[in-house]
Amino acid sequence: MPEPSGYHDRVNPDLLWRIPVTARTVLEVGCGSGALGVAFKSRQPAVTWVGIEAEPSAAARARGRLDHVLSADVEDPALTLPALPPLDCLIHGDVLEHLRDPWACLQRQAAWLADDGILLACIPNVQHWSVLQQLFQGRWPRLDEGLFDRTHLRWFTRQSIVELVEGCGLVLHDLQPRIFRPEQAAAFVQQLEPALAGLGLDRQALLEGVSPLQYVVRAGRRPAPPLQLDALSLRPQVGMVDVRISQPLRALASRPGVTARVSAGSMALLPAEPLTPRVLIWQRPSLTTGPDTLQRLRMLLRNGYVIVCEYDDDPDHWPAIAANGHLTFRGVHAVQVSTEPLATVIRPHNAELAVFGNTVESLPPGRDPLTPGQPLRLFFGALNREADWAPWIDTLNDVFAAAPEAWIVEVVHDRGFHDALLLPRRSFTPTCDYATYRQVMARCDIAFLPLGDTRFNRMKSDLKAVEAAAHGLAIVASPTVYGDSLEEGVTGRLFRNADQLRQVLHGWRQAPEQVRAFGARGRAWVARERLTAQQVPQREAWYRSLWDRREDLTRQLLQRVPALRDPG
């Protein structure tokens, strides 16, 4: 029977986000057409991805996408891999249930793992409520796809999955249930309620057992040291929470042992106990010397947290910070920022400081060539930037007036900039979520990034250039901030006066192939230097170091702010 349409090109997100982003050598058993490998390579281009696939047409397509693809029987004891380092990750996505002897196969393959490598598997749960429901009615489940796919040879429950892992000599890191239609699972258990006591079944334990359709398993050769990262973020704003909080923590949580929670406003804290390392990352806290703030900080200290302030703008722009004695920085164990100029300003208030430049989580696909006569689409997206773009608006309008048919402008957030453009083909997207912002950027060809030379701007990061370059846009930017990131004439063009801006835009209109050439070089720069995965080792090492030094850091904190000593 043929597989369902698209079967070999699916990506299981619960697998994707659990592959350590630091992995450099991955073997995927049952790689299909290579979709999971392609998705991971956008996050970690340096990975060597090997696939094993028995279906010929899927394997043929995968060979054009992955580094090595083997058409082989995965259960063959003589199976050998290409010359590779030990595996950082061995993936069995919906495969083990198809094998004749998954226990022996997995035991052989576990020997291929590096010392800190992991097994990652997605395994169906035969205890699922839909299976029990049919068995209670005397029917053996028969499906063409799903738990009782006709090609399945073995079935597992949570307990037998644990036994499978331990039988291979591996340590279970986590077992994540994949639950769909939870309301139907709850209704099934509710119907059984009168019989549970007689059967000696606990209602909650039964619900937890029958709800998962599948389990995602992570295991390794040795225990993974735990690290809990909790984050109090701002309310959602364009990119600020995504780039500084959500995306880095999601990448860190791909590492075995690391768990992360993000909440805007408040969060249930872990109870005070010494065994679980825990760090609270607090985005732009407005810490005052009032009793409410001090009590909140004391509570975090009582619960054993290392407190990190996350900050990414010039603090002098908000006078309340200085008016409260810079408690925003002095009242925490450590501070993390996005740029070195910002670090220089904050470090006198707290010497325990780390700089993590802004990055993008994944690399979008490369761009197709521009077609002859295709208009160039220019992107501008910013908030409160009139002082930065106003000196250049006349130059832009002159360029557009010379060939209005050659230009389209996409504006996000800034209605004033949109209305100042003398160009018929322009569009405006109001303030939006980060995904929409990136979607608008992705359909453009050129990014216009002006920043006036002010103290506030010099504290800004080069994030907009990183985002634009990742999407393959050619960048024309001011030297403020961007001059330290872009290589003039290689990854972007810098302008200091109207003539330079006019010359760049005229040149690109006359030779549009240069637009794509600049975009490709910028994209390569991001792939080399500005992907979130590249920061994960540094971030994890710093957070673990803070925990290891927490007693000394707490002593320094209480010396800076004696009012934080617990009065009890």
CSV table of N, CA, C and O in Angstrom, one decimal, residues 304-398:
chain,number,residue,atom,x,y,z
A,304,GLY,N,16.4,30.3,46.1
A,304,GLY,CA,17.7,29.8,45.6
A,304,GLY,C,18.1,30.2,44.2
A,304,GLY,O,19.0,29.5,43.6
A,305,TYR,N,17.4,31.2,43.6
A,305,TYR,CA,17.7,31.6,42.2
A,305,TYR,C,19.0,32.4,42.1
A,305,TYR,O,19.2,33.3,43.0
A,306,VAL,N,19.7,32.2,41.0
A,306,VAL,CA,20.7,33.2,40.6
A,306,VAL,C,19.9,34.2,39.7
A,306,VAL,O,19.2,33.7,38.7
A,307,ILE,N,20.0,35.5,39.9
A,307,ILE,CA,19.2,36.4,39.2
A,307,ILE,C,20.0,37.2,38.2
A,307,ILE,O,21.1,37.7,38.5
A,308,VAL,N,19.6,37.1,36.9
A,308,VAL,CA,20.3,37.8,35.8
A,308,VAL,C,19.4,38.8,35.2
A,308,VAL,O,18.3,38.5,34.8
A,309,CYS,N,19.9,40.1,35.1
A,309,CYS,CA,19.1,41.1,34.4
A,309,CYS,C,19.5,41.1,32.9
A,309,CYS,O,20.7,41.1,32.6
A,310,GLU,N,18.5,41.0,32.1
A,310,GLU,CA,18.7,41.1,30.6
A,310,GLU,C,18.4,42.5,30.2
A,310,GLU,O,17.3,43.0,30.4
A,311,TYR,N,19.4,43.2,29.6
A,311,TYR,CA,19.2,44.6,29.2
A,311,TYR,C,19.8,44.8,27.8
A,311,TYR,O,20.9,44.3,27.5
A,312,ASP,N,19.1,45.6,27.0
A,312,ASP,CA,19.6,45.8,25.6
A,312,ASP,C,19.4,47.2,25.1
A,312,ASP,O,19.2,47.4,23.8
A,313,ASP,N,19.3,48.2,25.9
A,313,ASP,CA,19.2,49.6,25.5
A,313,ASP,C,19.9,50.5,26.4
A,313,ASP,O,20.3,50.1,27.6
A,314,ASP,N,20.2,51.7,26.0
A,314,ASP,CA,20.9,52.7,26.8
A,314,ASP,C,20.1,53.0,28.1
A,314,ASP,O,19.0,53.5,28.1
A,315,PRO,N,20.7,52.6,29.3
A,315,PRO,CA,19.9,52.8,30.5
A,315,PRO,C,19.7,54.3,30.8
A,315,PRO,O,18.7,54.7,31.5
A,316,ASP,N,20.6,55.2,30.4
A,316,ASP,CA,20.4,56.6,30.7
A,316,ASP,C,19.2,57.2,30.0
A,316,ASP,O,18.8,58.3,30.3
A,317,HIS,N,18.6,56.5,29.0
A,317,HIS,CA,17.4,57.0,28.4
A,317,HIS,C,16.2,56.9,29.3
A,317,HIS,O,15.2,57.6,29.0
A,318,TRP,N,16.3,56.2,30.4
A,318,TRP,CA,15.2,56.1,31.4
A,318,TRP,C,15.8,56.6,32.7
A,318,TRP,O,16.4,55.9,33.5
A,319,PRO,N,15.5,57.9,33.1
A,319,PRO,CA,16.1,58.5,34.3
A,319,PRO,C,15.7,57.8,35.6
A,319,PRO,O,16.4,57.9,36.6
A,320,ALA,N,14.6,57.0,35.6
A,320,ALA,CA,14.2,56.3,36.8
A,320,ALA,C,15.3,55.3,37.2
A,320,ALA,O,15.4,55.0,38.4
A,321,ILE,N,16.1,54.8,36.3
A,321,ILE,CA,17.1,53.8,36.7
A,321,ILE,C,18.1,54.5,37.6
A,321,ILE,O,18.5,53.9,38.6
A,322,ALA,N,18.6,55.6,37.2
A,322,ALA,CA,19.6,56.3,38.0
A,322,ALA,C,19.0,56.8,39.3
A,322,ALA,O,19.6,56.8,40.4
A,323,ALA,N,17.7,57.3,39.2
A,323,ALA,CA,17.0,57.8,40.4
A,323,ALA,C,16.9,56.7,41.5
A,323,ALA,O,16.8,57.1,42.7
A,324,ASN,N,16.9,55.4,41.1
A,324,ASN,CA,16.8,54.4,42.0
A,324,ASN,C,18.1,53.7,42.3
A,324,ASN,O,18.2,52.5,42.6
A,325,GLY,N,19.2,54.5,42.1
A,325,GLY,CA,20.5,54.0,42.4
A,325,GLY,C,21.0,52.9,41.5
A,325,GLY,O,21.8,52.1,42.0
A,326,HIS,N,20.5,52.8,40.3
A,326,HIS,CA,20.9,51.7,39.4
A,326,HIS,C,20.6,50.3,40.0
A,326,HIS,O,21.4,49.4,39.7
A,327,LEU,N,19.6,50.2,40.8
A,327,LEU,CA,19.2,48.9,41.4
A,327,LEU,C,18.9,47.9,40.3
A,327,LEU,O,19.1,46.7,40.6
A,328,THR,N,18.5,48.3,39.2
A,328,THR,CA,18.2,47.4,38.1
A,328,THR,C,19.4,46.5,37.8
A,328,THR,O,19.3,45.3,37.4
A,329,PHE,N,20.6,47.1,38.0
A,329,PHE,CA,21.9,46.3,37.7
A,329,PHE,C,22.6,45.9,39.0
A,329,PHE,O,23.2,44.8,39.1
A,330,ARG,N,22.5,46.7,40.0
A,330,ARG,CA,23.2,46.4,41.3
A,330,ARG,C,22.4,45.4,42.1
A,330,ARG,O,23.0,44.7,42.9
A,331,GLY,N,21.1,45.3,41.9
A,331,GLY,CA,20.2,44.4,42.8
A,331,GLY,C,20.1,43.0,42.2
A,331,GLY,O,19.2,42.3,42.7
A,332,VAL,N,21.0,42.6,41.3
A,332,VAL,CA,20.9,41.2,40.8
A,332,VAL,C,22.3,40.6,40.8
A,332,VAL,O,23.3,41.3,41.0
A,333,HIS,N,22.4,39.3,40.6
A,333,HIS,CA,23.7,38.7,40.6
A,333,HIS,C,24.6,39.0,39.4
A,333,HIS,O,25.8,39.2,39.5
A,334,ALA,N,23.9,39.2,38.3
A,334,ALA,CA,24.7,39.3,37.0
A,334,ALA,C,23.8,40.0,36.0
A,334,ALA,O,22.6,40.1,36.1
A,335,VAL,N,24.4,40.5,34.9
A,335,VAL,CA,23.7,41.2,33.9
A,335,VAL,C,24.2,40.7,32.5
A,335,VAL,O,25.4,40.4,32.4
A,336,GLN,N,23.3,40.5,31.6
A,336,GLN,CA,23.6,40.2,30.2
A,336,GLN,C,23.1,41.3,29.3
A,336,GLN,O,22.0,41.8,29.5
A,337,VAL,N,23.9,41.6,28.3
A,337,VAL,CA,23.6,42.7,27.4
A,337,VAL,C,23.9,42.3,25.9
A,337,VAL,O,24.4,41.2,25.7
A,338,SER,N,23.5,43.1,25.0
A,338,SER,CA,23.7,42.8,23.6
A,338,SER,C,24.9,43.4,22.9
A,338,SER,O,25.3,42.9,21.8
A,339,THR,N,25.5,44.4,23.5
A,339,THR,CA,26.7,45.0,22.8
A,339,THR,C,27.7,45.4,23.8
A,339,THR,O,27.4,45.6,25.0
A,340,GLU,N,29.0,45.6,23.4
A,340,GLU,CA,30.0,46.0,24.2
A,340,GLU,C,29.9,47.4,24.7
A,340,GLU,O,30.2,47.7,25.9
A,341,PRO,N,29.5,48.4,23.8
A,341,PRO,CA,29.3,49.7,24.4
A,341,PRO,C,28.3,49.8,25.5
A,341,PRO,O,28.4,50.5,26.5
A,342,LEU,N,27.2,49.0,25.4
A,342,LEU,CA,26.3,48.9,26.5
A,342,LEU,C,26.9,48.3,27.8
A,342,LEU,O,26.7,48.7,28.9
A,343,ALA,N,27.7,47.3,27.6
A,343,ALA,CA,28.4,46.7,28.7
A,343,ALA,C,29.3,47.7,29.4
A,343,ALA,O,29.4,47.7,30.7
A,344,THR,N,30.0,48.5,28.6
A,344,THR,CA,30.9,49.5,29.2
A,344,THR,C,30.1,50.5,30.2
A,344,THR,O,30.6,50.9,31.2
A,345,VAL,N,28.9,50.8,29.8
A,345,VAL,CA,28.1,51.7,30.6
A,345,VAL,C,27.6,51.0,31.9
A,345,VAL,O,27.5,51.6,33.0
A,346,ILE,N,27.2,49.7,31.8
A,346,ILE,CA,26.6,49.0,32.9
A,346,ILE,C,27.6,48.4,33.9
A,346,ILE,O,27.4,48.3,35.1
A,347,ARG,N,28.8,48.0,33.4
A,347,ARG,CA,29.8,47.3,34.1
A,347,ARG,C,30.2,48.0,35.5
A,347,ARG,O,30.4,47.3,36.5
A,348,PRO,N,30.3,49.3,35.5
A,348,PRO,CA,30.6,49.9,36.8
A,348,PRO,C,29.6,49.6,37.9
A,348,PRO,O,29.9,49.7,39.1
A,349,HIS,N,28.3,49.3,37.5
A,349,HIS,CA,27.3,49.0,38.5
A,349,HIS,C,27.3,47.5,38.9
A,349,HIS,O,26.7,47.1,39.9
A,350,ASN,N,27.8,46.6,38.0
A,350,ASN,CA,27.8,45.2,38.3
A,350,ASN,C,28.9,44.6,37.4
A,350,ASN,O,28.7,44.5,36.2
A,351,ALA,N,30.0,44.1,38.0
A,351,ALA,CA,31.1,43.6,37.2
A,351,ALA,C,30.8,42.2,36.6
A,351,ALA,O,31.5,41.8,35.7
A,352,GLU,N,29.8,41.5,37.1
A,352,GLU,CA,29.5,40.2,36.6
A,352,GLU,C,28.6,40.4,35.4
A,352,GLU,O,27.3,40.4,35.5
A,353,LEU,N,29.2,40.4,34.2
A,353,LEU,CA,28.4,40.9,33.0
A,353,LEU,C,28.9,40.0,31.8
A,353,LEU,O,30.1,39.8,31.6
A,354,ALA,N,27.9,39.6,31.0
A,354,ALA,CA,28.2,38.9,29.8
A,354,ALA,C,27.6,39.6,28.6
A,354,ALA,O,26.5,40.2,28.7
A,355,VAL,N,28.3,39.6,27.4
A,355,VAL,CA,27.8,40.2,26.2
A,355,VAL,C,27.4,39.0,25.3
A,355,VAL,O,28.2,38.2,24.9
A,356,PHE,N,26.1,39.0,24.9
A,356,PHE,CA,25.6,38.0,23.9
A,356,PHE,C,25.0,38.8,22.8
A,356,PHE,O,23.9,39.4,22.9
A,357,GLY,N,25.7,38.9,21.7
A,357,GLY,CA,25.2,39.7,20.6
A,357,GLY,C,23.9,39.1,20.0
A,357,GLY,O,23.6,37.9,20.2
A,358,ASN,N,23.1,39.9,19.4
A,358,ASN,CA,21.8,39.4,18.9
A,358,ASN,C,22.0,38.5,17.7
A,358,ASN,O,23.0,38.7,16.9
A,359,THR,N,21.2,37.5,17.5
A,359,THR,CA,21.4,36.5,16.5
A,359,THR,C,20.0,36.2,15.9
A,359,THR,O,19.0,36.6,16.4
A,360,VAL,N,20.0,35.3,14.9
A,360,VAL,CA,18.8,34.7,14.4
A,360,VAL,C,18.8,33.2,14.6
A,360,VAL,O,19.9,32.6,14.6
A,361,GLU,N,17.6,32.7,14.8
A,361,GLU,CA,17.5,31.3,15.2
A,361,GLU,C,17.8,30.3,14.1
A,361,GLU,O,18.4,29.3,14.3
A,362,SER,N,17.4,30.7,12.9
A,362,SER,CA,17.7,29.8,11.7
A,362,SER,C,17.9,30.6,10.5
A,362,SER,O,17.6,31.8,10.4
A,363,LEU,N,18.5,30.0,9.5
A,363,LEU,CA,18.8,30.6,8.3
A,363,LEU,C,17.8,30.3,7.2
A,363,LEU,O,17.6,29.2,6.8
A,364,PRO,N,17.1,31.4,6.7
A,364,PRO,CA,16.0,31.1,5.7
A,364,PRO,C,16.7,30.6,4.4
A,364,PRO,O,17.9,30.7,4.2
A,365,PRO,N,15.9,30.0,3.5
A,365,PRO,CA,16.4,29.5,2.2
A,365,PRO,C,17.1,30.7,1.4
A,365,PRO,O,16.7,31.8,1.6
A,366,GLY,N,18.0,30.3,0.6
A,366,GLY,CA,18.6,31.2,-0.3
A,366,GLY,C,17.6,31.8,-1.3
A,366,GLY,O,16.6,31.3,-1.5
A,367,ARG,N,18.0,32.9,-1.9
A,367,ARG,CA,17.1,33.7,-2.8
A,367,ARG,C,17.3,33.3,-4.2
A,367,ARG,O,18.4,33.0,-4.7
A,368,ASP,N,16.2,33.3,-5.0
A,368,ASP,CA,16.2,33.1,-6.4
A,368,ASP,C,16.8,34.3,-7.1
A,368,ASP,O,16.6,35.5,-6.6
A,369,PRO,N,17.4,34.2,-8.3
A,369,PRO,CA,17.8,35.4,-9.0
A,369,PRO,C,16.7,36.4,-9.3
A,369,PRO,O,15.5,35.9,-9.5
A,370,LEU,N,17.0,37.6,-9.4
A,370,LEU,CA,16.0,38.6,-9.8
A,370,LEU,C,15.8,38.4,-11.3
A,370,LEU,O,16.7,38.2,-12.1
A,371,THR,N,14.5,38.5,-11.7
A,371,THR,CA,14.2,38.4,-13.2
A,371,THR,C,14.4,39.8,-13.8
A,371,THR,O,14.2,40.8,-13.2
A,372,PRO,N,14.8,39.8,-15.1
A,372,PRO,CA,15.0,41.1,-15.8
A,372,PRO,C,13.7,42.0,-15.7
A,372,PRO,O,12.6,41.5,-16.0
A,373,GLY,N,13.9,43.2,-15.4
A,373,GLY,CA,12.8,44.2,-15.3
A,373,GLY,C,12.1,44.1,-14.0
A,373,GLY,O,11.1,44.9,-13.8
A,374,GLN,N,12.4,43.2,-13.1
A,374,GLN,CA,11.7,43.1,-11.8
A,374,GLN,C,12.0,44.3,-11.0
A,374,GLN,O,13.2,44.6,-10.8
A,375,PRO,N,11.0,45.0,-10.4
A,375,PRO,CA,11.3,46.1,-9.5
A,375,PRO,C,12.0,45.6,-8.3
A,375,PRO,O,11.9,44.5,-7.8
A,376,LEU,N,12.8,46.5,-7.8
A,376,LEU,CA,13.6,46.3,-6.5
A,376,LEU,C,12.7,46.7,-5.3
A,376,LEU,O,12.1,47.8,-5.4
A,377,ARG,N,12.6,45.8,-4.4
A,377,ARG,CA,11.7,46.0,-3.2
A,377,ARG,C,12.5,46.4,-2.0
A,377,ARG,O,13.4,45.6,-1.6
A,378,LEU,N,12.4,47.6,-1.5
A,378,LEU,CA,13.2,48.1,-0.4
A,378,LEU,C,12.4,48.0,0.9
A,378,LEU,O,11.2,48.4,0.9
A,379,PHE,N,13.0,47.6,1.9
A,379,PHE,CA,12.4,47.4,3.3
A,379,PHE,C,12.9,48.4,4.2
A,379,PHE,O,14.1,48.7,4.3
A,380,PHE,N,11.9,49.0,5.0
A,380,PHE,CA,12.2,49.8,6.1
A,380,PHE,C,11.3,49.5,7.3
A,380,PHE,O,10.0,49.5,7.1
A,381,GLY,N,11.8,49.1,8.4
A,381,GLY,CA,10.9,48.8,9.6
A,381,GLY,C,11.6,49.2,10.9
A,381,GLY,O,12.6,48.7,11.2
A,382,ALA,N,10.9,50.2,11.5
A,382,ALA,CA,11.5,50.6,12.8
A,382,ALA,C,10.4,51.4,13.5
A,382,ALA,O,9.4,51.8,13.0
A,383,LEU,N,10.6,51.6,14.8
A,383,LEU,CA,9.8,52.4,15.7
A,383,LEU,C,10.5,53.7,16.1
A,383,LEU,O,11.7,53.6,16.5
A,384,ASN,N,9.8,54.8,16.1
A,384,ASN,CA,10.4,56.0,16.7
A,384,ASN,C,11.7,56.4,16.1
A,384,ASN,O,12.7,56.7,16.7
A,385,ARG,N,11.8,56.4,14.7
A,385,ARG,CA,13.0,56.6,14.1
A,385,ARG,C,13.0,57.8,13.1
A,385,ARG,O,13.9,57.9,12.2
A,386,GLU,N,12.1,58.7,13.3
A,386,GLU,CA,12.0,59.8,12.3
A,386,GLU,C,13.3,60.7,12.3
A,386,GLU,O,13.7,61.1,11.2
A,387,ALA,N,13.9,60.8,13.4
A,387,ALA,CA,15.1,61.6,13.5
A,387,ALA,C,16.2,61.0,12.7
A,387,ALA,O,17.2,61.6,12.2
A,388,ASP,N,16.2,59.6,12.5
A,388,ASP,CA,17.2,58.9,11.7
A,388,ASP,C,16.9,58.9,10.2
A,388,ASP,O,17.8,59.0,9.4
A,389,TRP,N,15.6,58.8,9.8
A,389,TRP,CA,15.3,58.7,8.4
A,389,TRP,C,15.1,60.1,7.8
A,389,TRP,O,15.3,60.3,6.5
A,390,ALA,N,14.7,61.1,8.6
A,390,ALA,CA,14.3,62.4,8.0
A,390,ALA,C,15.4,63.0,7.1
A,390,ALA,O,15.2,63.6,6.1
A,391,PRO,N,16.7,62.9,7.5
A,391,PRO,CA,17.8,63.6,6.7
A,391,PRO,C,17.9,62.9,5.3
A,391,PRO,O,18.6,63.5,4.5
A,392,TRP,N,17.4,61.7,5.1
A,392,TRP,CA,17.6,61.0,3.9
A,392,TRP,C,16.3,60.9,3.0
A,392,TRP,O,16.4,60.3,1.9
A,393,ILE,N,15.2,61.4,3.5
A,393,ILE,CA,14.0,61.1,2.7
A,393,ILE,C,14.0,61.8,1.4
A,393,ILE,O,13.5,61.3,0.4
A,394,ASP,N,14.6,63.0,1.3
A,394,ASP,CA,14.6,63.7,0.0
A,394,ASP,C,15.5,63.0,-1.0
A,394,ASP,O,15.1,62.9,-2.2
A,395,THR,N,16.6,62.4,-0.5
A,395,THR,CA,17.4,61.6,-1.4
A,395,THR,C,16.7,60.4,-1.9
A,395,THR,O,16.8,60.0,-3.1
A,396,LEU,N,16.0,59.7,-1.0
A,396,LEU,CA,15.2,58.5,-1.5
A,396,LEU,C,14.2,58.9,-2.5
A,396,LEU,O,14.1,58.2,-3.5
A,397,ASN,N,13.5,60.0,-2.3
A,397,ASN,CA,12.5,60.4,-3.2
A,397,ASN,C,13.1,60.8,-4.6
A,397,ASN,O,12.5,60.6,-5.6
A,398,ASP,N,14.2,61.4,-4.6
A,398,ASP,CA,14.9,61.7,-5.8
A,398,ASP,C,15.3,60.4,-6.6
A,398,ASP,O,15.1,60.4,-7.8
